[in-house]
PDB file of C-alpha atoms in Angstrom:
ATOM      1  CA  UNK A   1     181.442  13.333  40.079  1.00  0.00           C
ATOM      2  CA  UNK A   2     182.528  14.547  43.472  1.00  0.00           C
ATOM      3  CA  UNK A   3     181.036  13.329  46.707  1.00  0.00           C
ATOM      4  CA  UNK A   4     180.697  14.719  50.239  1.00  0.00           C
ATOM      5  CA  UNK A   5     179.588  11.893  52.478  1.00  0.00           C
ATOM      6  CA  UNK A   6     176.640  10.646  50.463  1.00  0.00           C
ATOM      7  CA  UNK A   7     175.929  14.000  48.851  1.00  0.00           C
ATOM      8  CA  UNK A   8     176.994  14.209  45.189  1.00  0.00           C
ATOM      9  CA  UNK A   9     178.294  17.497  43.795  1.00  0.00           C
ATOM     10  CA  UNK A  10     177.995  17.828  40.007  1.00  0.00           C
ATOM     11  CA  UNK A  11     179.991  20.346  38.031  1.00  0.00           C
ATOM     12  CA  UNK A  12     177.754  21.562  35.217  1.00  0.00           C
ATOM     13  CA  UNK A  13     180.432  23.798  33.819  1.00  0.00           C
ATOM     14  CA  UNK A  14     180.539  26.934  35.872  1.00  0.00           C
ATOM     15  CA  UNK A  15     177.676  25.866  38.095  1.00  0.00           C
ATOM     16  CA  UNK A  16     177.945  23.341  40.902  1.00  0.00           C
ATOM     17  CA  UNK A  17     174.805  21.303  41.460  1.00  0.00           C
ATOM     18  CA  UNK A  18     174.260  19.680  44.817  1.00  0.00           C
ATOM     19  CA  UNK A  19     171.303  17.404  45.210  1.00  0.00           C
ATOM     20  CA  UNK A  20     170.591  16.386  48.768  1.00  0.00           C
ATOM     21  CA  UNK A  21     168.995  12.949  48.618  1.00  0.00           C
ATOM     22  CA  UNK A  22     169.890  11.506  51.989  1.00  0.00           C
ATOM     23  CA  UNK A  23     168.974  12.159  55.599  1.00  0.00           C
ATOM     24  CA  UNK A  24     171.665  14.619  56.662  1.00  0.00           C
ATOM     25  CA  UNK A  25     173.792  14.254  59.738  1.00  0.00           C
ATOM     26  CA  UNK A  26     175.045  17.522  61.225  1.00  0.00           C
ATOM     27  CA  UNK A  27     178.624  16.535  60.365  1.00  0.00           C
ATOM     28  CA  UNK A  28     177.677  15.955  56.735  1.00  0.00           C
ATOM     29  CA  UNK A  29     176.106  19.413  56.616  1.00  0.00           C
ATOM     30  CA  UNK A  30     179.291  21.013  57.928  1.00  0.00           C
ATOM     31  CA  UNK A  31     181.465  18.964  55.551  1.00  0.00           C
ATOM     32  CA  UNK A  32     179.267  20.047  52.651  1.00  0.00           C
ATOM     33  CA  UNK A  33     179.549  23.681  53.688  1.00  0.00           C
ATOM     34  CA  UNK A  34     183.336  23.532  53.739  1.00  0.00           C
ATOM     35  CA  UNK A  35     183.684  21.417  50.621  1.00  0.00           C
ATOM     36  CA  UNK A  36     181.343  23.522  48.505  1.00  0.00           C
ATOM     37  CA  UNK A  37     183.119  26.717  49.441  1.00  0.00           C
ATOM     38  CA  UNK A  38     186.487  25.177  48.547  1.00  0.00           C
ATOM     39  CA  UNK A  39     185.137  23.836  45.261  1.00  0.00           C
ATOM     40  CA  UNK A  40     183.789  27.231  44.282  1.00  0.00           C
ATOM     41  CA  UNK A  41     187.249  28.683  44.820  1.00  0.00           C
ATOM     42  CA  UNK A  42     188.960  25.831  42.935  1.00  0.00           C
ATOM     43  CA  UNK A  43     186.650  25.730  39.950  1.00  0.00           C
ATOM     44  CA  UNK A  44     185.838  29.422  39.778  1.00  0.00           C
ATOM     45  CA  UNK A  45     182.188  28.453  39.582  1.00  0.00           C
ATOM     46  CA  UNK A  46     179.851  31.412  39.244  1.00  0.00           C
ATOM     47  CA  UNK A  47     176.935  29.618  40.757  1.00  0.00           C
ATOM     48  CA  UNK A  48     175.861  26.887  43.168  1.00  0.00           C
ATOM     49  CA  UNK A  49     172.488  25.216  43.068  1.00  0.00           C
ATOM     50  CA  UNK A  50     171.375  23.291  46.117  1.00  0.00           C
ATOM     51  CA  UNK A  51     168.435  21.048  45.361  1.00  0.00           C
ATOM     52  CA  UNK A  52     166.482  20.286  48.546  1.00  0.00           C
ATOM     53  CA  UNK A  53     163.402  18.788  46.875  1.00  0.00           C
ATOM     54  CA  UNK A  54     164.085  15.486  48.645  1.00  0.00           C
ATOM     55  CA  UNK A  55     164.651  17.111  52.027  1.00  0.00           C
ATOM     56  CA  UNK A  56     161.640  16.644  54.275  1.00  0.00           C
ATOM     57  CA  UNK A  57     162.699  18.979  57.075  1.00  0.00           C
ATOM     58  CA  UNK A  58     164.984  21.986  57.381  1.00  0.00           C
ATOM     59  CA  UNK A  59     165.769  22.777  60.995  1.00  0.00           C
ATOM     60  CA  UNK A  60     167.722  25.776  62.283  1.00  0.00           C
ATOM     61  CA  UNK A  61     171.029  23.934  62.003  1.00  0.00           C
ATOM     62  CA  UNK A  62     170.590  23.107  58.319  1.00  0.00           C
ATOM     63  CA  UNK A  63     169.114  26.546  57.635  1.00  0.00           C
ATOM     64  CA  UNK A  64     172.151  28.220  59.147  1.00  0.00           C
ATOM     65  CA  UNK A  65     174.489  26.039  57.095  1.00  0.00           C
ATOM     66  CA  UNK A  66     172.612  26.897  53.892  1.00  0.00           C
ATOM     67  CA  UNK A  67     172.738  30.583  54.733  1.00  0.00           C
ATOM     68  CA  UNK A  68     176.472  30.356  55.476  1.00  0.00           C
ATOM     69  CA  UNK A  69     177.137  28.523  52.207  1.00  0.00           C
ATOM     70  CA  UNK A  70     175.332  31.297  50.339  1.00  0.00           C
ATOM     71  CA  UNK A  71     177.252  33.995  52.210  1.00  0.00           C
ATOM     72  CA  UNK A  72     180.653  32.348  51.676  1.00  0.00           C
ATOM     73  CA  UNK A  73     180.088  31.658  47.968  1.00  0.00           C
ATOM     74  CA  UNK A  74     178.954  35.235  47.500  1.00  0.00           C
ATOM     75  CA  UNK A  75     182.229  36.474  48.922  1.00  0.00           C
ATOM     76  CA  UNK A  76     183.877  34.249  46.279  1.00  0.00           C
ATOM     77  CA  UNK A  77     181.774  35.894  43.556  1.00  0.00           C
ATOM     78  CA  UNK A  78     179.420  32.954  43.085  1.00  0.00           C
ATOM     79  CA  UNK A  79     175.693  32.961  43.622  1.00  0.00           C
ATOM     80  CA  UNK A  80     173.915  30.214  45.531  1.00  0.00           C
ATOM     81  CA  UNK A  81     170.363  29.320  44.607  1.00  0.00           C
ATOM     82  CA  UNK A  82     168.309  27.097  46.866  1.00  0.00           C
ATOM     83  CA  UNK A  83     165.814  25.114  44.809  1.00  0.00           C
ATOM     84  CA  UNK A  84     162.913  22.747  45.299  1.00  0.00           C
ATOM     85  CA  UNK A  85     161.890  23.557  48.843  1.00  0.00           C
ATOM     86  CA  UNK A  86     158.749  21.630  49.724  1.00  0.00           C
ATOM     87  CA  UNK A  87     155.743  23.760  50.689  1.00  0.00           C
ATOM     88  CA  UNK A  88     155.448  22.080  54.101  1.00  0.00           C
ATOM     89  CA  UNK A  89     159.099  22.887  54.766  1.00  0.00           C
ATOM     90  CA  UNK A  90     158.562  26.532  53.773  1.00  0.00           C
ATOM     91  CA  UNK A  91     155.554  26.864  56.079  1.00  0.00           C
ATOM     92  CA  UNK A  92     157.478  25.286  58.954  1.00  0.00           C
ATOM     93  CA  UNK A  93     160.546  27.474  58.415  1.00  0.00           C
ATOM     94  CA  UNK A  94     158.481  30.634  58.597  1.00  0.00           C
ATOM     95  CA  UNK A  95     156.805  29.464  61.787  1.00  0.00           C
ATOM     96  CA  UNK A  96     160.191  28.537  63.212  1.00  0.00           C
ATOM     97  CA  UNK A  97     161.205  32.144  62.603  1.00  0.00           C
ATOM     98  CA  UNK A  98     163.476  31.505  59.634  1.00  0.00           C
ATOM     99  CA  UNK A  99     162.874  33.257  56.379  1.00  0.00           C
ATOM    100  CA  UNK A 100     166.381  32.865  54.911  1.00  0.00           C
ATOM    101  CA  UNK A 101     166.824  36.550  54.104  1.00  0.00           C
ATOM    102  CA  UNK A 102     169.261  37.223  51.309  1.00  0.00           C
ATOM    103  CA  UNK A 103     169.028  33.712  49.894  1.00  0.00           C
ATOM    104  CA  UNK A 104     168.008  33.304  46.299  1.00  0.00           C
ATOM    105  CA  UNK A 105     165.448  30.574  45.836  1.00  0.00           C
ATOM    106  CA  UNK A 106     163.760  28.920  42.866  1.00  0.00           C
ATOM    107  CA  UNK A 107     161.088  26.284  42.514  1.00  0.00           C
ATOM    108  CA  UNK A 108     163.132  23.840  40.453  1.00  0.00           C
ATOM    109  CA  UNK A 109     166.649  23.105  39.240  1.00  0.00           C
ATOM    110  CA  UNK A 110     165.654  24.360  35.779  1.00  0.00           C
ATOM    111  CA  UNK A 111     164.466  27.705  37.163  1.00  0.00           C
ATOM    112  CA  UNK A 112     167.584  27.928  39.309  1.00  0.00           C
ATOM    113  CA  UNK A 113     169.763  27.442  36.259  1.00  0.00           C
ATOM    114  CA  UNK A 114     167.797  30.088  34.405  1.00  0.00           C
ATOM    115  CA  UNK A 115     168.564  32.476  37.239  1.00  0.00           C
ATOM    116  CA  UNK A 116     172.233  31.636  36.799  1.00  0.00           C
ATOM    117  CA  UNK A 117     171.921  31.915  33.052  1.00  0.00           C
ATOM    118  CA  UNK A 118     172.850  28.309  32.395  1.00  0.00           C
ATOM    119  CA  UNK A 119     171.124  25.641  30.379  1.00  0.00           C
ATOM    120  CA  UNK A 120     170.514  22.231  31.857  1.00  0.00           C
ATOM    121  CA  UNK A 121     172.765  19.445  30.646  1.00  0.00           C
ATOM    122  CA  UNK A 122     170.646  16.774  28.956  1.00  0.00           C
ATOM    123  CA  UNK A 123     172.309  14.130  31.090  1.00  0.00           C
ATOM    124  CA  UNK A 124     170.897  15.461  34.302  1.00  0.00           C
ATOM    125  CA  UNK A 125     167.660  13.720  35.228  1.00  0.00           C
ATOM    126  CA  UNK A 126     165.202  16.495  35.891  1.00  0.00           C
ATOM    127  CA  UNK A 127     162.754  14.364  37.788  1.00  0.00           C
ATOM    128  CA  UNK A 128     164.199  12.071  40.345  1.00  0.00           C
ATOM    129  CA  UNK A 129     162.908   9.338  42.614  1.00  0.00           C
TER     130      UNK A 129
ATOM    131  CA  UNK B  12     139.414   8.642  78.616  1.00  0.00           C
ATOM    132  CA  UNK B  13     143.048   8.344  77.714  1.00  0.00           C
ATOM    133  CA  UNK B  14     144.409   5.281  76.030  1.00  0.00           C
ATOM    134  CA  UNK B  15     148.087   4.806  75.432  1.00  0.00           C
ATOM    135  CA  UNK B  16     148.459   3.358  71.984  1.00  0.00           C
ATOM    136  CA  UNK B  17     152.206   3.106  71.605  1.00  0.00           C
ATOM    137  CA  UNK B  18     155.404   4.287  73.207  1.00  0.00           C
ATOM    138  CA  UNK B  19     158.935   4.316  71.949  1.00  0.00           C
ATOM    139  CA  UNK B  20     162.217   5.406  73.502  1.00  0.00           C
ATOM    140  CA  UNK B  21     165.301   6.534  71.603  1.00  0.00           C
ATOM    141  CA  UNK B  22     168.588   6.923  73.460  1.00  0.00           C
ATOM    142  CA  UNK B  23     170.428  10.027  72.299  1.00  0.00           C
ATOM    143  CA  UNK B  24     174.191   9.829  72.364  1.00  0.00           C
ATOM    144  CA  UNK B  25     175.284  10.643  68.812  1.00  0.00           C
ATOM    145  CA  UNK B  26     174.236  12.648  65.766  1.00  0.00           C
ATOM    146  CA  UNK B  27     172.762   9.520  64.228  1.00  0.00           C
ATOM    147  CA  UNK B  28     170.357   9.448  67.158  1.00  0.00           C
ATOM    148  CA  UNK B  29     168.993  12.862  66.134  1.00  0.00           C
ATOM    149  CA  UNK B  30     168.026  11.214  62.852  1.00  0.00           C
ATOM    150  CA  UNK B  31     166.417   8.354  64.806  1.00  0.00           C
ATOM    151  CA  UNK B  32     164.374  10.823  66.857  1.00  0.00           C
ATOM    152  CA  UNK B  33     163.220  12.502  63.642  1.00  0.00           C
ATOM    153  CA  UNK B  34     162.186   9.108  62.297  1.00  0.00           C
ATOM    154  CA  UNK B  35     160.299   8.264  65.496  1.00  0.00           C
ATOM    155  CA  UNK B  36     158.467  11.600  65.291  1.00  0.00           C
ATOM    156  CA  UNK B  37     157.680  11.077  61.616  1.00  0.00           C
ATOM    157  CA  UNK B  38     156.327   7.555  62.171  1.00  0.00           C
ATOM    158  CA  UNK B  39     154.164   8.692  65.073  1.00  0.00           C
ATOM    159  CA  UNK B  40     152.844  11.654  63.064  1.00  0.00           C
ATOM    160  CA  UNK B  41     151.927   9.436  60.124  1.00  0.00           C
ATOM    161  CA  UNK B  42     150.233   6.957  62.445  1.00  0.00           C
ATOM    162  CA  UNK B  43     148.290   9.772  64.123  1.00  0.00           C
ATOM    163  CA  UNK B  44     146.994  10.968  60.758  1.00  0.00           C
ATOM    164  CA  UNK B  45     148.834  14.295  60.757  1.00  0.00           C
ATOM    165  CA  UNK B  46     148.751  16.353  57.573  1.00  0.00           C
ATOM    166  CA  UNK B  47     152.054  16.833  55.777  1.00  0.00           C
ATOM    167  CA  UNK B  48     152.510  20.295  57.286  1.00  0.00           C
ATOM    168  CA  UNK B  49     151.700  19.000  60.777  1.00  0.00           C
ATOM    169  CA  UNK B  50     154.174  16.138  60.302  1.00  0.00           C
ATOM    170  CA  UNK B  51     156.868  18.535  59.144  1.00  0.00           C
ATOM    171  CA  UNK B  52     156.336  20.861  62.113  1.00  0.00           C
ATOM    172  CA  UNK B  53     156.533  18.044  64.644  1.00  0.00           C
ATOM    173  CA  UNK B  54     159.591  16.449  63.054  1.00  0.00           C
ATOM    174  CA  UNK B  55     161.362  19.820  62.853  1.00  0.00           C
ATOM    175  CA  UNK B  56     160.593  20.568  66.515  1.00  0.00           C
ATOM    176  CA  UNK B  57     161.826  17.084  67.470  1.00  0.00           C
ATOM    177  CA  UNK B  58     165.044  17.664  65.523  1.00  0.00           C
ATOM    178  CA  UNK B  59     165.743  20.955  67.315  1.00  0.00           C
ATOM    179  CA  UNK B  60     165.062  19.472  70.743  1.00  0.00           C
ATOM    180  CA  UNK B  61     166.997  16.251  70.130  1.00  0.00           C
ATOM    181  CA  UNK B  62     170.010  18.339  69.121  1.00  0.00           C
ATOM    182  CA  UNK B  63     169.693  20.290  72.382  1.00  0.00           C
ATOM    183  CA  UNK B  64     169.544  17.004  74.306  1.00  0.00           C
ATOM    184  CA  UNK B  65     172.740  15.853  72.618  1.00  0.00           C
ATOM    185  CA  UNK B  66     174.737  19.078  72.497  1.00  0.00           C
ATOM    186  CA  UNK B  67     173.664  20.936  75.628  1.00  0.00           C
ATOM    187  CA  UNK B  68     172.482  18.015  77.721  1.00  0.00           C
ATOM    188  CA  UNK B  69     175.374  15.743  76.869  1.00  0.00           C
ATOM    189  CA  UNK B  70     172.953  13.098  75.661  1.00  0.00           C
ATOM    190  CA  UNK B  71     169.833  11.602  77.153  1.00  0.00           C
ATOM    191  CA  UNK B  72     166.677  10.025  75.884  1.00  0.00           C
ATOM    192  CA  UNK B  73     163.549  10.840  73.955  1.00  0.00           C
ATOM    193  CA  UNK B  74     160.267   9.045  74.426  1.00  0.00           C
ATOM    194  CA  UNK B  75     157.465   9.241  71.900  1.00  0.00           C
ATOM    195  CA  UNK B  76     153.971   8.278  72.907  1.00  0.00           C
ATOM    196  CA  UNK B  77     150.678   8.187  71.086  1.00  0.00           C
ATOM    197  CA  UNK B  78     147.596   8.581  73.202  1.00  0.00           C
ATOM    198  CA  UNK B  79     143.961   8.827  72.278  1.00  0.00           C
ATOM    199  CA  UNK B  80     142.165  11.587  74.151  1.00  0.00           C
ATOM    200  CA  UNK B  81     138.466  12.031  73.488  1.00  0.00           C
ATOM    201  CA  UNK B  82     138.801  10.499  70.068  1.00  0.00           C
ATOM    202  CA  UNK B  83     141.825  12.582  69.079  1.00  0.00           C
ATOM    203  CA  UNK B  84     145.253  11.084  68.697  1.00  0.00           C
ATOM    204  CA  UNK B  85     147.853  13.112  70.561  1.00  0.00           C
ATOM    205  CA  UNK B  86     151.594  12.693  70.186  1.00  0.00           C
ATOM    206  CA  UNK B  87     153.658  13.451  73.237  1.00  0.00           C
ATOM    207  CA  UNK B  88     157.428  13.549  73.124  1.00  0.00           C
ATOM    208  CA  UNK B  89     159.619  13.917  76.205  1.00  0.00           C
ATOM    209  CA  UNK B  90     163.274  14.956  75.865  1.00  0.00           C
ATOM    210  CA  UNK B  91     165.255  14.168  78.999  1.00  0.00           C
ATOM    211  CA  UNK B  92     168.887  14.858  79.799  1.00  0.00           C
ATOM    212  CA  UNK B  93     170.902  15.104  82.976  1.00  0.00           C
ATOM    213  CA  UNK B  94     173.185  17.843  81.700  1.00  0.00           C
ATOM    214  CA  UNK B  95     173.944  21.204  83.291  1.00  0.00           C
ATOM    215  CA  UNK B  96     170.380  22.471  82.908  1.00  0.00           C
ATOM    216  CA  UNK B  97     169.344  25.938  81.821  1.00  0.00           C
ATOM    217  CA  UNK B  98     169.806  28.806  84.276  1.00  0.00           C
ATOM    218  CA  UNK B  99     167.598  31.319  82.491  1.00  0.00           C
ATOM    219  CA  UNK B 100     164.737  29.643  80.629  1.00  0.00           C
ATOM    220  CA  UNK B 101     163.193  32.895  79.381  1.00  0.00           C
ATOM    221  CA  UNK B 102     166.484  33.873  77.820  1.00  0.00           C
ATOM    222  CA  UNK B 103     166.922  30.404  76.295  1.00  0.00           C
ATOM    223  CA  UNK B 104     163.441  30.622  74.765  1.00  0.00           C
ATOM    224  CA  UNK B 105     164.077  34.052  73.269  1.00  0.00           C
ATOM    225  CA  UNK B 106     164.864  34.166  69.570  1.00  0.00           C
ATOM    226  CA  UNK B 107     168.448  34.933  68.825  1.00  0.00           C
ATOM    227  CA  UNK B 108     169.811  33.278  71.944  1.00  0.00           C
ATOM    228  CA  UNK B 109     172.373  30.648  71.086  1.00  0.00           C
ATOM    229  CA  UNK B 110     175.309  29.351  73.042  1.00  0.00           C
ATOM    230  CA  UNK B 111     176.541  27.359  70.080  1.00  0.00           C
ATOM    231  CA  UNK B 112     176.472  27.267  66.280  1.00  0.00           C
ATOM    232  CA  UNK B 113     172.670  27.378  65.859  1.00  0.00           C
ATOM    233  CA  UNK B 114     170.562  30.343  64.894  1.00  0.00           C
ATOM    234  CA  UNK B 115     169.250  30.749  68.399  1.00  0.00           C
ATOM    235  CA  UNK B 116     165.846  29.531  67.329  1.00  0.00           C
ATOM    236  CA  UNK B 117     166.007  25.966  68.610  1.00  0.00           C
ATOM    237  CA  UNK B 118     164.033  26.120  71.835  1.00  0.00           C
ATOM    238  CA  UNK B 119     161.760  29.055  71.040  1.00  0.00           C
ATOM    239  CA  UNK B 120     161.268  27.813  67.479  1.00  0.00           C
ATOM    240  CA  UNK B 121     160.332  24.321  68.631  1.00  0.00           C
ATOM    241  CA  UNK B 122     157.806  25.828  71.026  1.00  0.00           C
ATOM    242  CA  UNK B 123     156.053  27.630  68.179  1.00  0.00           C
ATOM    243  CA  UNK B 124     155.792  24.444  66.131  1.00  0.00           C
ATOM    244  CA  UNK B 125     153.805  22.383  68.627  1.00  0.00           C
ATOM    245  CA  UNK B 126     150.481  22.651  70.476  1.00  0.00           C
ATOM    246  CA  UNK B 127     151.928  22.351  73.984  1.00  0.00           C
ATOM    247  CA  UNK B 128     155.410  22.918  75.282  1.00  0.00           C
ATOM    248  CA  UNK B 129     156.717  22.546  78.827  1.00  0.00           C
ATOM    249  CA  UNK B 130     160.221  22.721  80.226  1.00  0.00           C
ATOM    250  CA  UNK B 131     161.566  21.721  83.602  1.00  0.00           C
ATOM    251  CA  UNK B 132     165.135  22.707  84.228  1.00  0.00           C
ATOM    252  CA  UNK B 133     167.521  24.551  86.466  1.00  0.00           C
ATOM    253  CA  UNK B 134     171.246  24.743  87.181  1.00  0.00           C
ATOM    254  CA  UNK B 135     172.602  21.197  87.672  1.00  0.00           C
ATOM    255  CA  UNK B 136     169.128  19.713  87.435  1.00  0.00           C
ATOM    256  CA  UNK B 137     169.175  18.515  83.866  1.00  0.00           C
ATOM    257  CA  UNK B 138     166.408  19.389  81.450  1.00  0.00           C
ATOM    258  CA  UNK B 139     163.085  17.779  80.603  1.00  0.00           C
ATOM    259  CA  UNK B 140     161.192  19.219  77.656  1.00  0.00           C
ATOM    260  CA  UNK B 141     157.724  17.881  76.935  1.00  0.00           C
ATOM    261  CA  UNK B 142     155.886  18.683  73.724  1.00  0.00           C
ATOM    262  CA  UNK B 143     152.578  17.493  72.393  1.00  0.00           C
ATOM    263  CA  UNK B 144     150.562  17.966  69.236  1.00  0.00           C
ATOM    264  CA  UNK B 145     147.331  16.585  67.863  1.00  0.00           C
ATOM    265  CA  UNK B 146     146.034  16.292  64.344  1.00  0.00           C
ATOM    266  CA  UNK B 147     143.494  18.957  63.425  1.00  0.00           C
ATOM    267  CA  UNK B 148     140.044  17.574  62.895  1.00  0.00           C
ATOM    268  CA  UNK B 149     138.850  17.011  59.379  1.00  0.00           C
ATOM    269  CA  UNK B 150     142.203  17.706  57.795  1.00  0.00           C
ATOM    270  CA  UNK B 151     143.392  14.169  57.626  1.00  0.00           C
ATOM    271  CA  UNK B 152     145.178  13.317  54.407  1.00  0.00           C
TER     272      UNK B 152
END
């Protein structure tokens, strides 16, 4: 397993899975953005799944970083899927004026993997915390 | 009648302090009986404004206060810095205006997420942003 700050990045074979479980500092967000983009290039991953089900707020800084990750991976021929956004976060983002245009989203990691045409490894705990 | 129930001050001088401001907002919102959506809005607004205090204001402080007004619990947060101030507030509040890496939604976005929003600023005067929100009646959960 690979780690950016306290954010683990799992390689599921062609798909990188990032599960954000900690309160993010702005620096960690930027490090994640850079690291993920580099890892997509290194591994030739065709997809990135960012699981934000444990994230209780997405402000404009994090939203921009997520959008930039998606844009950069797309240039590298990989698709980024944002999964698990909490309903309260979605409502707040819309009111904030952010609708994340162009980002692919899914309700869960499983659905995200389906979008990327990948089956979930049995070793990955599907329900956490 | 207004009763001050609690007040807390967070000094903002590093990124970690933005997290502390979010925590202060979250704790106050839970204590005030905010719904999950109301909590999320307040914490998101606090995060945007605390980042402004740090990045544009060069640091400062954030006070969080719970008051009871006519039976309703109101959270008031005041973000104070002694930075360069904002020359054109209308422009700063407009969506899409950003002088740094954000999406230009920080100030205007925060304003939309709270019940009341006030800003006092000017060139070389620093900036004081005051926000307040109350829980909606009958939606406590």
